[in-house]
Short mmCIF file of the C-alpha atoms (twelve columns), coordinates in Angstrom:
data_MODEL
# 
_entry.id   MODEL 
# 
loop_
_atom_site.group_PDB 
_atom_site.id 
_atom_site.type_symbol 
_atom_site.label_atom_id 
_atom_site.label_alt_id 
_atom_site.label_comp_id 
_atom_site.label_asym_id 
_atom_site.label_seq_id 
_atom_site.Cartn_x 
_atom_site.Cartn_y 
_atom_site.Cartn_z 
_atom_site.pdbx_PDB_model_num 
ATOM 1   C CA . MET A 1   -9.838  147.308 48.927 1 
ATOM 2   C CA . MET A 2   -12.017 147.401 52.251 1 
ATOM 3   C CA . ARG A 3   -14.739 144.463 53.174 1 
ATOM 4   C CA . ARG A 4   -17.769 145.229 53.930 1 
ATOM 5   C CA . LYS A 5   -19.397 142.332 55.703 1 
ATOM 6   C CA . HIS A 6   -22.972 141.319 54.316 1 
ATOM 7   C CA . ARG A 7   -24.228 137.530 55.382 1 
ATOM 8   C CA . TYR A 8   -26.680 137.088 52.589 1 
ATOM 9   C CA . LEU A 9   -26.521 138.564 49.072 1 
ATOM 10  C CA . LEU A 10  -29.315 137.691 45.845 1 
ATOM 11  C CA . TYR A 11  -27.797 137.030 42.317 1 
ATOM 12  C CA . GLU A 12  -31.003 137.205 40.010 1 
ATOM 13  C CA . VAL A 13  -29.191 134.973 37.607 1 
ATOM 14  C CA . THR A 14  -32.071 134.687 35.057 1 
ATOM 15  C CA . LYS A 15  -35.211 137.253 34.322 1 
ATOM 16  C CA . ARG A 16  -36.618 133.890 32.334 1 
ATOM 17  C CA . CYS A 17  -39.179 131.678 34.030 1 
ATOM 18  C CA . GLN A 18  -42.345 129.407 33.355 1 
ATOM 19  C CA . ASN A 19  -44.990 131.030 35.732 1 
ATOM 20  C CA . SER A 20  -46.749 134.889 34.872 1 
ATOM 21  C CA . CYS A 21  -47.476 135.492 38.671 1 
ATOM 22  C CA . VAL A 22  -49.442 138.497 39.687 1 
ATOM 23  C CA . PHE A 23  -47.413 139.051 42.783 1 
ATOM 24  C CA . CYS A 24  -44.243 138.899 41.333 1 
ATOM 25  C CA . TYR A 25  -42.100 141.563 42.254 1 
ATOM 26  C CA . ASN A 26  -39.429 141.431 39.583 1 
ATOM 27  C CA . VAL A 27  -38.375 145.220 38.180 1 
ATOM 28  C CA . TRP A 28  -37.977 143.590 34.361 1 
ATOM 29  C CA . LYS A 29  -41.674 142.249 34.323 1 
ATOM 30  C CA . GLU A 30  -42.987 145.873 34.446 1 
ATOM 31  C CA . THR A 31  -40.275 147.724 32.408 1 
ATOM 32  C CA . ALA A 32  -39.569 147.373 29.134 1 
ATOM 33  C CA . ASP A 33  -36.293 149.334 29.016 1 
ATOM 34  C CA . TYR A 34  -34.685 146.995 31.318 1 
ATOM 35  C CA . PRO A 35  -31.753 145.611 30.114 1 
ATOM 36  C CA . GLN A 36  -31.952 141.835 28.255 1 
ATOM 37  C CA . GLY A 37  -30.328 139.159 28.689 1 
ATOM 38  C CA . GLU A 38  -27.914 137.283 31.278 1 
ATOM 39  C CA . LEU A 39  -24.188 137.347 32.164 1 
ATOM 40  C CA . SER A 40  -22.195 134.427 30.449 1 
ATOM 41  C CA . THR A 41  -20.589 131.991 32.758 1 
ATOM 42  C CA . GLU A 42  -17.443 133.527 32.495 1 
ATOM 43  C CA . ASP A 43  -18.688 137.362 33.536 1 
ATOM 44  C CA . SER A 44  -20.899 135.644 36.291 1 
ATOM 45  C CA . LEU A 45  -17.770 133.840 37.836 1 
ATOM 46  C CA . ARG A 46  -16.031 136.808 37.698 1 
ATOM 47  C CA . MET A 47  -18.883 139.216 39.163 1 
ATOM 48  C CA . LEU A 48  -19.540 136.653 41.923 1 
ATOM 49  C CA . ASP A 49  -15.515 136.744 42.889 1 
ATOM 50  C CA . SER A 50  -15.232 140.713 43.207 1 
ATOM 51  C CA . VAL A 51  -18.300 140.683 45.096 1 
ATOM 52  C CA . PHE A 52  -16.723 137.490 47.458 1 
ATOM 53  C CA . GLN A 53  -13.886 139.615 47.298 1 
ATOM 54  C CA . ALA A 54  -15.754 143.294 48.910 1 
ATOM 55  C CA . THR A 55  -18.378 141.682 50.879 1 
ATOM 56  C CA . GLY A 56  -17.243 138.645 52.455 1 
ATOM 57  C CA . CYS A 57  -20.841 137.223 52.750 1 
ATOM 58  C CA . GLU A 58  -21.716 133.704 53.735 1 
ATOM 59  C CA . PHE A 59  -24.686 133.045 51.746 1 
ATOM 60  C CA . ILE A 60  -25.467 133.796 48.237 1 
ATOM 61  C CA . GLY A 61  -29.283 133.320 46.930 1 
ATOM 62  C CA . LEU A 62  -29.713 132.106 43.162 1 
ATOM 63  C CA . THR A 63  -32.629 133.866 41.915 1 
ATOM 64  C CA . GLY A 64  -34.479 134.798 39.222 1 
ATOM 65  C CA . GLY A 65  -37.142 134.325 37.177 1 
ATOM 66  C CA . GLU A 66  -36.137 130.447 37.684 1 
ATOM 67  C CA . PRO A 67  -33.099 129.946 38.220 1 
ATOM 68  C CA . LEU A 68  -32.545 125.938 37.014 1 
ATOM 69  C CA . LEU A 69  -33.193 127.260 33.708 1 
ATOM 70  C CA . ARG A 70  -29.798 128.319 33.071 1 
ATOM 71  C CA . ASP A 71  -27.727 125.487 31.796 1 
ATOM 72  C CA . ASP A 72  -24.535 126.699 33.692 1 
ATOM 73  C CA . ILE A 73  -26.538 127.115 37.228 1 
ATOM 74  C CA . PHE A 74  -24.641 123.471 38.489 1 
ATOM 75  C CA . GLU A 75  -21.550 125.531 37.595 1 
ATOM 76  C CA . ILE A 76  -22.068 128.457 38.844 1 
ATOM 77  C CA . ALA A 77  -23.354 126.831 42.476 1 
ATOM 78  C CA . SER A 78  -20.119 125.145 42.447 1 
ATOM 79  C CA . PHE A 79  -18.198 127.939 42.037 1 
ATOM 80  C CA . ILE A 80  -19.892 129.646 44.539 1 
ATOM 81  C CA . ALA A 81  -19.451 126.680 47.198 1 
ATOM 82  C CA . SER A 82  -15.593 126.772 46.392 1 
ATOM 83  C CA . ARG A 83  -15.119 129.668 47.675 1 
ATOM 84  C CA . LYS A 84  -16.382 128.677 51.169 1 
ATOM 85  C CA . VAL A 85  -20.195 130.354 50.665 1 
ATOM 86  C CA . LEU A 86  -22.821 128.470 50.692 1 
ATOM 87  C CA . PRO A 87  -25.262 128.787 47.551 1 
ATOM 88  C CA . VAL A 88  -28.719 128.706 47.976 1 
ATOM 89  C CA . LEU A 89  -31.283 128.084 45.398 1 
ATOM 90  C CA . ILE A 90  -34.600 129.980 45.404 1 
ATOM 91  C CA . SER A 91  -36.996 128.164 42.933 1 
ATOM 92  C CA . ASN A 92  -40.498 128.052 41.818 1 
ATOM 93  C CA . GLY A 93  -40.498 124.236 42.166 1 
ATOM 94  C CA . ARG A 94  -41.252 123.344 38.730 1 
ATOM 95  C CA . LEU A 95  -38.100 121.785 37.407 1 
ATOM 96  C CA . LEU A 96  -37.010 120.130 40.943 1 
ATOM 97  C CA . THR A 97  -36.981 116.329 40.833 1 
ATOM 98  C CA . ARG A 98  -35.405 113.838 42.888 1 
ATOM 99  C CA . GLU A 99  -32.132 114.176 40.155 1 
ATOM 100 C CA . THR A 100 -32.176 118.002 39.859 1 
ATOM 101 C CA . VAL A 101 -32.074 117.965 43.699 1 
ATOM 102 C CA . ALA A 102 -29.228 115.731 44.052 1 
ATOM 103 C CA . ARG A 103 -27.637 117.939 41.131 1 
ATOM 104 C CA . CYS A 104 -27.772 120.777 43.173 1 
ATOM 105 C CA . MET A 105 -26.482 119.091 46.511 1 
ATOM 106 C CA . ASP A 106 -23.743 117.813 44.130 1 
ATOM 107 C CA . SER A 107 -22.860 121.451 43.397 1 
ATOM 108 C CA . GLY A 108 -23.242 122.650 46.814 1 
ATOM 109 C CA . VAL A 109 -26.432 123.505 47.151 1 
ATOM 110 C CA . SER A 110 -27.315 122.862 51.068 1 
ATOM 111 C CA . TYR A 111 -30.444 125.260 51.208 1 
ATOM 112 C CA . PHE A 112 -33.815 125.430 48.713 1 
ATOM 113 C CA . GLU A 113 -36.381 127.952 49.535 1 
ATOM 114 C CA . VAL A 114 -39.405 127.247 47.243 1 
ATOM 115 C CA . SER A 115 -42.478 129.235 46.929 1 
ATOM 116 C CA . LEU A 116 -45.284 127.502 48.593 1 
ATOM 117 C CA . HIS A 117 -48.829 129.208 48.106 1 
ATOM 118 C CA . PRO A 118 -52.665 128.836 48.434 1 
ATOM 119 C CA . HIS A 119 -52.965 124.818 48.933 1 
ATOM 120 C CA . GLN A 120 -56.672 125.548 46.888 1 
ATOM 121 C CA . PRO A 121 -56.008 125.110 43.436 1 
ATOM 122 C CA . ALA A 122 -58.430 127.191 41.814 1 
ATOM 123 C CA . VAL A 123 -56.782 130.456 44.065 1 
ATOM 124 C CA . HIS A 124 -52.920 128.943 43.309 1 
ATOM 125 C CA . ASP A 125 -53.438 128.568 39.831 1 
ATOM 126 C CA . ALA A 126 -55.395 132.180 39.619 1 
ATOM 127 C CA . LEU A 127 -51.923 133.503 41.651 1 
ATOM 128 C CA . LYS A 128 -49.509 131.786 39.841 1 
ATOM 129 C CA . ALA A 129 -51.329 131.909 36.325 1 
ATOM 130 C CA . ALA A 130 -50.492 128.307 35.695 1 
ATOM 131 C CA . ASP A 131 -52.052 124.974 36.428 1 
ATOM 132 C CA . MET A 132 -49.377 123.886 38.505 1 
ATOM 133 C CA . LEU A 133 -50.609 123.549 41.961 1 
ATOM 134 C CA . ALA A 134 -50.037 119.277 41.866 1 
ATOM 135 C CA . ALA A 135 -45.930 119.628 40.575 1 
ATOM 136 C CA . GLU A 136 -44.967 122.037 42.629 1 
ATOM 137 C CA . LYS A 137 -45.970 119.614 45.943 1 
ATOM 138 C CA . LYS A 138 -44.056 116.905 44.373 1 
ATOM 139 C CA . ALA A 139 -41.284 118.863 43.874 1 
ATOM 140 C CA . SER A 140 -41.340 120.007 47.450 1 
ATOM 141 C CA . VAL A 141 -41.836 116.809 48.733 1 
ATOM 142 C CA . GLU A 142 -38.680 115.796 46.586 1 
ATOM 143 C CA . VAL A 143 -36.250 118.313 48.247 1 
ATOM 144 C CA . VAL A 144 -37.409 116.828 51.660 1 
ATOM 145 C CA . ASP A 145 -37.275 113.807 50.849 1 
ATOM 146 C CA . ILE A 146 -33.733 113.414 49.297 1 
ATOM 147 C CA . ARG A 147 -32.351 116.041 52.130 1 
ATOM 148 C CA . SER A 148 -33.657 113.879 54.506 1 
ATOM 149 C CA . LEU A 149 -31.302 111.361 53.587 1 
ATOM 150 C CA . VAL A 150 -28.224 113.471 53.888 1 
ATOM 151 C CA . PRO A 151 -27.031 114.078 57.455 1 
ATOM 152 C CA . LEU A 152 -27.161 117.982 58.018 1 
ATOM 153 C CA . ASP A 153 -23.410 118.205 59.279 1 
ATOM 154 C CA . GLU A 154 -22.131 117.551 55.860 1 
# 
């Protein structure tokens, strides 16, 4: 099989999300006939293995919805890391705690993308359709705090 080099790919692991952001671009939000459900853990790992062989990618962004709503997200991240590909967690931040960040890092996640929106509570919460500014700030601090304890070359 001919390998085509791609540096960074996204895997939308779930459409589930706790927010209803007005700016959400996900196709499943607006399309009633979009396929429902998620790939099983086995199917996810099989698909990822095929993707790695076909593309030679270096990073996989785990996104959604909110990827931390999947019970098997740490298994998926560990599988990605075991293939010498770097998993990146793209999260809305609501489920990031010190323990969750540590567990992500134990699973091979070394990069986090957390959405940061306006600091004015009324604007933030109107965009996110949720009263979450304080929780998201705390989650972002947790990521920075625990990452500062780990040398970057590990």
